[in-house]
XYZ file of C-alpha atoms in Angstrom:
508
model
C 97.089 29.961 21.245
C 94.602 30.272 18.524
C 95.663 27.038 16.841
C 95.425 25.096 20.105
C 91.984 26.514 20.832
C 90.831 25.578 17.375
C 92.182 22.069 17.773
C 90.428 21.675 21.167
C 87.154 22.992 19.765
C 87.261 20.550 16.869
C 88.085 17.694 19.215
C 85.132 18.507 21.451
C 82.863 18.716 18.449
C 84.030 15.377 17.121
C 83.448 13.750 20.458
C 79.850 15.002 20.630
C 78.768 13.581 17.280
C 78.762 9.929 18.385
C 76.835 10.947 21.505
C 74.206 12.696 19.465
C 73.932 9.754 17.075
C 73.375 7.371 19.951
C 70.567 9.495 21.410
C 68.448 9.288 18.216
C 65.797 6.539 18.397
C 66.386 3.408 16.412
C 63.928 2.587 13.625
C 62.047 -0.595 14.313
C 61.743 -3.022 11.475
C 58.319 -4.429 10.835
C 58.507 -8.117 10.140
C 56.020 -9.362 7.595
C 55.259 -13.021 7.768
C 54.313 -14.678 4.517
C 52.325 -17.886 4.410
C 53.107 -20.593 1.924
C 49.714 -20.370 0.149
C 46.434 -18.412 0.041
C 43.110 -20.181 0.280
C 40.258 -17.873 -0.782
C 36.869 -17.908 0.884
C 34.568 -19.179 -1.820
C 31.425 -18.215 0.068
C 32.192 -14.480 -0.081
C 33.013 -14.471 -3.805
C 30.268 -14.334 -6.388
C 31.903 -16.334 -9.132
C 28.881 -16.147 -11.388
C 28.870 -12.364 -11.272
C 32.632 -12.214 -11.672
C 32.791 -14.320 -14.825
C 29.469 -13.529 -16.457
C 29.675 -11.469 -19.622
C 26.962 -8.826 -19.612
C 26.762 -5.606 -21.505
C 26.338 -2.303 -19.761
C 22.853 -1.850 -21.175
C 21.746 -5.274 -19.934
C 23.003 -4.485 -16.446
C 21.066 -1.247 -16.516
C 17.896 -3.127 -17.393
C 18.352 -5.451 -14.423
C 18.840 -2.514 -12.047
C 15.761 -0.762 -13.397
C 13.034 -3.340 -12.888
C 9.997 -1.171 -13.483
C 11.237 1.243 -16.149
C 12.899 0.517 -19.468
C 15.746 2.497 -20.926
C 15.545 4.501 -24.117
C 16.792 1.634 -26.274
C 14.440 -0.977 -24.811
C 13.652 -2.425 -28.227
C 17.330 -3.139 -28.940
C 17.717 -4.736 -25.527
C 14.721 -6.974 -26.149
C 16.204 -8.092 -29.460
C 19.557 -8.867 -27.851
C 17.908 -10.864 -25.068
C 15.812 -12.803 -27.571
C 18.912 -13.598 -29.653
C 20.825 -14.741 -26.571
C 17.998 -17.047 -25.506
C 17.774 -18.538 -28.990
C 21.523 -19.115 -29.123
C 21.496 -20.832 -25.718
C 18.668 -23.149 -26.765
C 20.361 -24.092 -30.035
C 23.727 -24.665 -28.343
C 22.161 -26.871 -25.693
C 20.280 -28.829 -28.333
C 23.436 -29.363 -30.394
C 25.530 -30.527 -27.441
C 23.080 -32.684 -25.549
C 20.201 -33.385 -27.900
C 17.186 -34.650 -26.019
C 19.204 -35.409 -22.875
C 19.570 -31.882 -21.559
C 21.305 -31.939 -18.134
C 19.403 -30.329 -15.307
C 20.930 -27.704 -13.051
C 20.110 -29.802 -9.943
C 20.893 -33.485 -10.663
C 18.557 -35.873 -8.925
C 19.832 -38.520 -6.561
C 19.999 -42.112 -7.629
C 18.595 -44.796 -5.337
C 22.084 -45.960 -4.454
C 23.243 -42.498 -3.493
C 20.108 -41.824 -1.487
C 20.570 -45.062 0.418
C 24.184 -44.244 1.168
C 23.150 -40.932 2.656
C 20.856 -42.593 5.149
C 21.967 -43.248 8.716
C 23.082 -46.793 9.203
C 23.284 -48.651 12.488
C 26.202 -47.377 14.549
C 27.568 -45.038 11.837
C 26.554 -41.834 10.145
C 27.430 -41.230 6.530
C 27.736 -37.521 5.656
C 25.434 -36.400 2.844
C 26.857 -35.777 -0.575
C 27.269 -32.244 -1.826
C 25.514 -31.698 -5.149
C 26.936 -28.990 -7.359
C 25.111 -27.017 -10.006
C 27.622 -27.939 -12.743
C 26.098 -29.767 -15.711
C 26.569 -33.510 -15.644
C 28.065 -35.518 -18.476
C 25.477 -37.118 -20.770
C 25.029 -40.832 -20.489
C 25.712 -41.374 -24.189
C 28.816 -40.655 -26.208
C 28.506 -37.375 -28.103
C 30.667 -38.622 -30.952
C 29.064 -42.035 -31.471
C 28.177 -42.645 -35.113
C 24.772 -44.107 -35.855
C 23.475 -45.125 -39.232
C 20.449 -43.258 -40.533
C 18.380 -46.453 -40.618
C 18.720 -46.851 -36.859
C 17.316 -43.408 -36.086
C 13.717 -42.865 -35.112
C 13.039 -40.283 -37.791
C 10.016 -39.980 -40.052
C 10.307 -41.605 -43.452
C 8.523 -41.152 -46.731
C 7.846 -43.668 -49.488
C 8.889 -42.235 -52.857
C 8.967 -44.517 -55.887
C 9.027 -47.649 -53.758
C 12.083 -46.445 -51.826
C 12.124 -45.359 -48.201
C 13.472 -41.835 -47.859
C 14.443 -40.327 -44.528
C 13.098 -36.778 -44.630
C 15.132 -35.763 -41.572
C 18.376 -37.429 -42.468
C 21.152 -35.393 -40.852
C 23.859 -37.206 -42.805
C 22.745 -35.683 -46.091
C 21.617 -32.378 -44.612
C 23.343 -29.244 -45.886
C 22.733 -27.416 -42.611
C 25.469 -27.363 -39.937
C 22.903 -27.894 -37.162
C 20.507 -30.696 -36.388
C 16.996 -30.936 -37.722
C 15.541 -30.098 -34.290
C 17.679 -26.955 -34.157
C 16.547 -26.032 -37.659
C 12.910 -26.214 -36.612
C 13.750 -24.121 -33.575
C 15.419 -21.447 -35.684
C 12.666 -21.446 -38.310
C 9.804 -21.368 -35.814
C 7.897 -18.075 -35.666
C 9.114 -15.747 -32.973
C 7.109 -13.356 -30.882
C 6.993 -10.017 -32.588
C 8.667 -7.313 -30.539
C 6.394 -4.394 -29.850
C 7.639 -1.132 -31.287
C 5.905 2.065 -30.157
C 6.706 5.207 -32.064
C 7.761 8.020 -29.768
C 6.890 10.623 -32.369
C 3.258 11.705 -32.769
C 1.890 11.072 -36.262
C -0.260 14.202 -36.088
C -0.054 17.480 -34.179
C -2.947 19.949 -34.135
C -2.850 23.507 -32.888
C -5.294 24.212 -30.079
C -5.126 27.958 -29.369
C -6.418 29.020 -25.966
C -6.485 25.476 -24.626
C -6.650 26.189 -20.912
C -3.723 25.205 -18.716
C -6.019 24.339 -15.794
C -5.627 21.107 -13.849
C -9.309 20.994 -12.807
C -10.873 21.136 -16.282
C -11.743 18.339 -18.748
C -11.743 19.814 -22.240
C -11.007 16.866 -24.573
C -13.169 13.811 -25.341
C -13.290 11.318 -28.260
C -16.654 9.997 -29.416
C -17.547 6.513 -30.609
C -18.168 7.981 -34.094
C -14.520 9.110 -34.263
C -15.115 12.804 -33.675
C -12.910 14.675 -31.228
C -14.529 17.386 -29.125
C -12.292 20.159 -27.757
C -13.211 23.144 -25.619
C -11.203 26.263 -26.445
C -11.968 29.392 -24.431
C -15.685 30.131 -25.060
C -16.183 27.726 -27.988
C -16.389 23.978 -28.641
C -14.783 22.605 -31.815
C -15.279 19.200 -33.444
C -12.473 17.517 -35.375
C -13.514 14.642 -37.652
C -10.843 11.939 -37.815
C -12.252 10.580 -41.098
C -12.013 13.766 -43.100
C -9.737 15.915 -40.933
C -12.274 18.740 -41.010
C -12.860 21.089 -38.070
C -16.275 22.557 -37.265
C -17.291 25.033 -34.621
C -20.190 23.601 -32.623
C -21.097 26.413 -30.260
C -19.864 29.504 -28.511
C -20.845 30.652 -25.019
C -21.483 34.177 -23.815
C -18.886 36.887 -23.363
C -18.453 36.316 -19.630
C -18.444 32.529 -19.790
C -15.909 29.789 -20.582
C -16.073 26.107 -21.543
C -14.916 24.012 -18.588
C -15.773 20.433 -19.642
C -16.979 18.337 -22.575
C -18.257 14.737 -22.651
C -19.748 12.582 -25.419
C -22.693 10.270 -25.013
C -21.740 6.627 -25.579
C -23.532 6.520 -28.941
C -21.506 9.539 -30.066
C -24.311 11.735 -31.398
C -24.832 14.050 -28.429
C -22.255 16.012 -26.477
C -22.574 17.705 -23.088
C -20.832 21.019 -22.459
C -20.100 22.406 -18.984
C -19.538 26.116 -18.439
C -17.803 28.400 -15.967
C -21.177 29.676 -14.743
C -22.256 26.157 -13.763
C -24.632 25.653 -16.709
C -24.649 22.308 -18.559
C -25.816 22.229 -22.179
C -26.594 19.231 -24.398
C -25.982 19.563 -28.134
C -26.793 17.469 -31.171
C -23.404 17.314 -32.893
C -24.763 16.165 -36.253
C -27.463 18.802 -36.493
C -25.327 21.354 -34.582
C -28.366 22.267 -32.505
C -28.691 22.855 -28.769
C -31.251 20.521 -27.238
C -31.509 21.770 -23.673
C -29.871 23.766 -20.882
C -29.675 22.526 -17.290
C -28.696 24.473 -14.203
C -28.188 23.505 -10.559
C -24.555 24.353 -9.845
C -23.450 27.541 -8.095
C -19.989 27.487 -9.719
C -18.166 26.026 -12.723
C -18.929 22.475 -13.846
C -15.429 21.088 -14.427
C -16.230 17.406 -14.921
C -18.919 15.452 -16.788
C -19.630 11.724 -17.198
C -22.374 9.802 -19.048
C -23.986 6.551 -17.960
C -26.681 5.699 -20.455
C -29.328 8.398 -20.203
C -27.894 9.686 -16.883
C -25.472 12.602 -16.999
C -23.424 13.403 -13.884
C -21.733 16.764 -13.405
C -19.194 17.794 -10.771
C -18.636 21.383 -9.760
C -16.511 23.728 -7.733
C -19.474 24.038 -5.360
C -18.407 20.594 -3.979
C -21.511 18.774 -5.237
C -22.344 16.177 -7.895
C -25.648 16.346 -9.754
C -27.245 13.331 -11.413
C -29.408 14.341 -14.365
C -31.861 12.205 -16.321
C -31.898 13.729 -19.786
C -35.317 12.161 -20.439
C -36.918 13.976 -17.509
C -37.940 17.640 -17.650
C -36.115 18.547 -14.419
C -32.496 19.707 -14.334
C -31.444 16.923 -11.923
C -32.972 14.256 -9.739
C -30.268 13.767 -7.085
C -27.549 15.861 -5.465
C -24.527 14.031 -4.013
C -22.573 15.772 -1.261
C -19.487 14.554 0.573
C -16.454 16.248 -0.931
C -15.028 19.244 0.893
C -13.541 20.926 -2.175
C -13.979 21.072 -5.961
C -14.912 17.937 -7.905
C -12.280 17.486 -10.609
C -12.828 13.891 -11.824
C -15.875 11.724 -12.614
C -16.044 8.255 -14.201
C -18.813 5.631 -14.424
C -17.933 1.930 -14.326
C -18.489 -0.201 -17.426
C -20.693 -2.985 -16.051
C -21.962 -1.763 -12.707
C -23.993 1.223 -11.629
C -21.064 2.841 -9.807
C -19.701 6.372 -10.102
C -16.155 7.276 -9.008
C -15.454 10.878 -8.058
C -12.181 12.589 -7.230
C -11.823 15.934 -5.552
C -9.374 18.623 -4.626
C -9.768 17.429 -1.025
C -7.564 14.409 -1.879
C -10.534 12.056 -1.562
C -11.799 9.324 -3.883
C -15.436 8.292 -3.455
C -17.505 5.553 -5.090
C -21.244 6.230 -5.374
C -24.400 4.401 -6.395
C -27.012 6.206 -8.456
C -29.732 5.030 -6.085
C -28.120 6.436 -2.905
C -27.082 9.821 -1.595
C -24.047 8.714 0.444
C -20.840 7.191 -0.932
C -20.451 3.437 -0.870
C -16.668 3.626 -0.472
C -14.302 6.344 0.717
C -10.598 6.187 -0.115
C -8.455 8.771 1.657
C -4.928 7.485 0.977
C -4.012 10.129 -1.617
C -2.214 13.240 -0.384
C -3.016 15.478 -3.371
C -5.948 16.274 -5.641
C -7.480 13.267 -7.407
C -8.424 14.105 -10.990
C -7.143 11.026 -12.867
C -9.684 8.173 -12.624
C -10.084 5.085 -14.832
C -12.127 1.886 -14.533
C -10.734 -1.371 -15.888
C -12.612 -2.652 -18.949
C -11.065 -6.104 -18.441
C -11.778 -6.888 -14.791
C -14.898 -6.066 -12.871
C -14.604 -3.653 -9.946
C -10.975 -2.560 -10.525
C -10.481 1.201 -10.259
C -7.309 3.244 -10.851
C -6.700 6.726 -9.472
C -3.803 9.163 -9.659
C -2.735 11.955 -7.323
C -1.382 15.431 -7.986
C 2.003 17.010 -7.423
C 2.328 16.126 -3.736
C 1.228 12.515 -4.313
C 2.495 11.332 -7.734
C 1.145 7.809 -7.181
C -1.203 5.591 -9.169
C -3.288 3.490 -6.817
C -5.477 0.534 -7.730
C -8.588 -0.360 -5.785
C -10.911 -3.346 -5.653
C -14.351 -1.814 -5.250
C -15.836 -5.250 -4.579
C -13.839 -5.609 -1.352
C -12.995 -1.956 -0.688
C -9.250 -2.613 -0.464
C -6.199 -1.177 -2.184
C -4.463 -3.819 -4.265
C -1.470 -2.012 -5.784
C 0.294 1.333 -6.194
C 3.302 2.807 -7.956
C 5.237 6.044 -7.579
C 5.464 7.725 -10.999
C 7.719 10.593 -9.932
C 5.528 13.382 -11.346
C 2.074 14.903 -11.154
C -0.671 12.645 -12.547
C -3.191 14.621 -14.590
C -5.163 11.902 -16.368
C -5.580 8.142 -16.721
C -6.934 5.972 -19.533
C -7.279 2.177 -19.472
C -6.624 0.518 -22.823
C -9.501 -1.371 -24.405
C -7.311 -3.710 -26.470
C -4.723 -4.721 -23.856
C -4.484 -4.703 -20.088
C -2.403 -1.535 -19.961
C -2.843 1.863 -18.351
C -1.891 5.193 -19.943
C -1.054 8.063 -17.610
C -0.575 11.745 -18.477
C 1.845 13.671 -16.299
C 2.551 17.248 -15.382
C 5.277 18.618 -13.148
C 7.988 17.838 -13.634
C 8.300 15.407 -16.561
C 5.368 16.438 -18.814
C 5.228 12.988 -20.362
C 2.836 10.183 -21.229
C 3.621 6.796 -19.680
C 2.261 3.361 -20.563
C 2.165 0.748 -17.811
C 1.577 -2.995 -17.983
C -1.049 -4.087 -15.478
C -0.819 -5.692 -12.941
C 2.994 -5.789 -12.909
C 3.084 -1.993 -13.471
C 6.181 -2.327 -15.612
C 6.622 0.788 -17.691
C 6.369 -0.112 -21.357
C 7.468 3.242 -22.737
C 7.332 6.989 -22.160
C 6.221 9.537 -24.766
C 7.613 13.051 -24.593
C 7.172 16.147 -26.702
C 4.849 18.462 -24.786
C 6.504 21.488 -23.250
C 3.792 21.934 -20.601
C 1.977 19.525 -18.342
C -0.225 17.010 -20.167
C -3.667 17.729 -18.725
C -6.003 16.055 -21.231
C -6.061 12.497 -22.514
C -8.510 10.506 -24.653
C -8.477 7.242 -26.586
C -9.855 6.518 -30.059
C -12.956 4.324 -30.478
C -10.884 1.456 -31.908
C -8.499 1.638 -28.939
C -5.337 2.049 -31.022
C -4.615 5.774 -30.801
C -4.469 8.215 -27.917
C -4.618 11.992 -28.091
C -2.972 14.242 -25.522
C -3.545 17.919 -24.864
C -1.320 20.249 -22.883
C -0.894 23.834 -21.853
C 1.413 24.362 -24.820
C -1.812 24.616 -26.883
C -1.201 21.489 -28.968
C -3.004 18.183 -29.474
C -0.729 15.244 -30.249
C -1.871 11.898 -31.650
C 0.141 8.761 -30.806
C -0.022 5.253 -32.279
C 0.286 3.268 -29.086
C -1.731 0.059 -29.310
C -1.645 -0.409 -33.102
C 1.185 -1.396 -35.439
C 0.549 1.365 -37.943
C -1.741 4.243 -38.508
C -5.225 3.005 -37.600
C -7.749 2.507 -40.365
C -11.076 3.820 -39.176
C -14.424 2.483 -40.307
C -17.502 4.630 -40.272
C -20.232 3.543 -37.866
C -23.596 3.125 -39.615
C -27.093 2.437 -38.426
C -26.660 -1.281 -39.152
C -23.817 -1.385 -36.623
C -26.007 0.123 -33.927
C -29.113 -1.937 -34.677
C -28.003 -5.407 -35.854
C -31.589 -6.732 -36.184
C -32.177 -4.438 -39.158
C -29.791 -6.403 -41.335
C-alpha cells in the first residue's frame, strides 16, 4: 500500500510540473533594429572646441574674463609665444599671400548666384577652411628675379636678403618678425619691498590716518600722535601729540607738501608746519570727530560725525566760511577734483554727493550704493570721472560722469571697499579691501579687468596712499603694519628731492 501511494504521489507531482511551467509568463524579446550607417548632426557638434588643443590654465583664463589667475604672467608669455609661432608659420607657408578666413566671391561666382530668367541657382556655401594659394609653394626662383634690396660692394651687386645663401631655416621676413622688439610683459611683485610697524594704528573704517606728501614724506596718525616718515632717509619724527582725552582721526597734506592738517576726535582741526614742526593754528566748528580732510589750494574741507562739512579758508581769520549739510550720518570720505572746483563727499548714509565751493546745496546726489561710501577717487586722466566704493553690504566700485550726472560703469569686487586711489602714471584704479579678502586690487580702466591682487595683510586694508612719483603705493591695516608695494614702476623707485627751483621755475 505504501509503495503504491508513493508511486501515485510522484506521478501527480510529475504531472503538475508541466502545468506550472506553462503558467509562468514568457519573456518577450526586445528586437533592436540596426541601421546600415550613422550620419552625425554637424550643427550640434562644436568641432573647433573638440579638436582644439588648449591647456587647462588657458581655459581657466577664458572662463575668468575679469580676473587673472595666480600665474597670469606665465599665461601671458605662453599666449605671446603662441601668437608669434602662428605668425611665423603662416608667413613660411603662404608668404605675402595669406589666405583669409572668409574667401571673397569672384565676379563669375557672384553672377552665377544671381537669379536668372526662369531659373533660380542656389547660392554657394563658403566654408572657413583656408584656400590654396594661387602660386606653387615649391616653385624655385632665382635670386636675381626676386624683388629684394641689393647693395653695391666692389662693383658687384649683392643681394642682402638672399634666402638661398641664408643660414637661417626661415625666411628673411620671418627673421625680422622674430627679431622685432616685443611688448614687455608687466610683472608686479606681490611681495612688499618694505614693511613698517605702526603700533596703535586704529582699525576704524571711518578714519583717514595715512597720507603721502608731494615732498615724499608719509604722515601717519597713531593714537594721540602724528608721525612723519621720510622716504629719502628712512627717518621717523614725531610731529605732535594731542591731549590725554583726544585721538588723531585724520591727516591730510597740502599740495605743496609743507603743511599738514590734523583732525581730532574732539572735532578740532590743527594745521602744522612739518618742516619747522610748529603748530600754526587751531580751528573749531565741529561737534564731533573730524574723520576726513581734503585740501583744494588754500581751502581745507573737513567732514565730521556731526553730519556736516566745513569749508575753511586758511588765509582768513575765521574757522570756516561755509557749512554744507545734506548727509544724514557721518561723513567718512572727502575728495576734491583735479581741474574743477568740485568736492565729492561720501557718508555712512550710503550717499555720494558732489558739491561746489560757491553753493550750500549739492550739485549731484548719487544714492545707488547700499553701504557706507568712504572710498572716493577722481580720475586724473579724464575730466569729470569719479569713482566710489561701497562697504560690506555693497562691495561695488561705481564710476560716475559728473558732467552728465550718470553712472557709466560698475563692478562687483566681492569684498568691502575701504579706499580707492587712481594711478597718476596709467589709467588704472587701486582698491583696498576689507571683509573678507583683505587685499589690494589693481583694475584696468575702463575695461575693469583685474591686473593683479596683492595680499599679505591679516586685517582689513583701511588706508591707502600713493607716492608723489606715482610708482609706489602704501597700505595700512588693522594689523598695525604699513606695507609698500612697487606697482607702477619696474624696480624700486628712485626719488628726487623737490627744491625751490622746481616750485618756482622762473627763478632759474
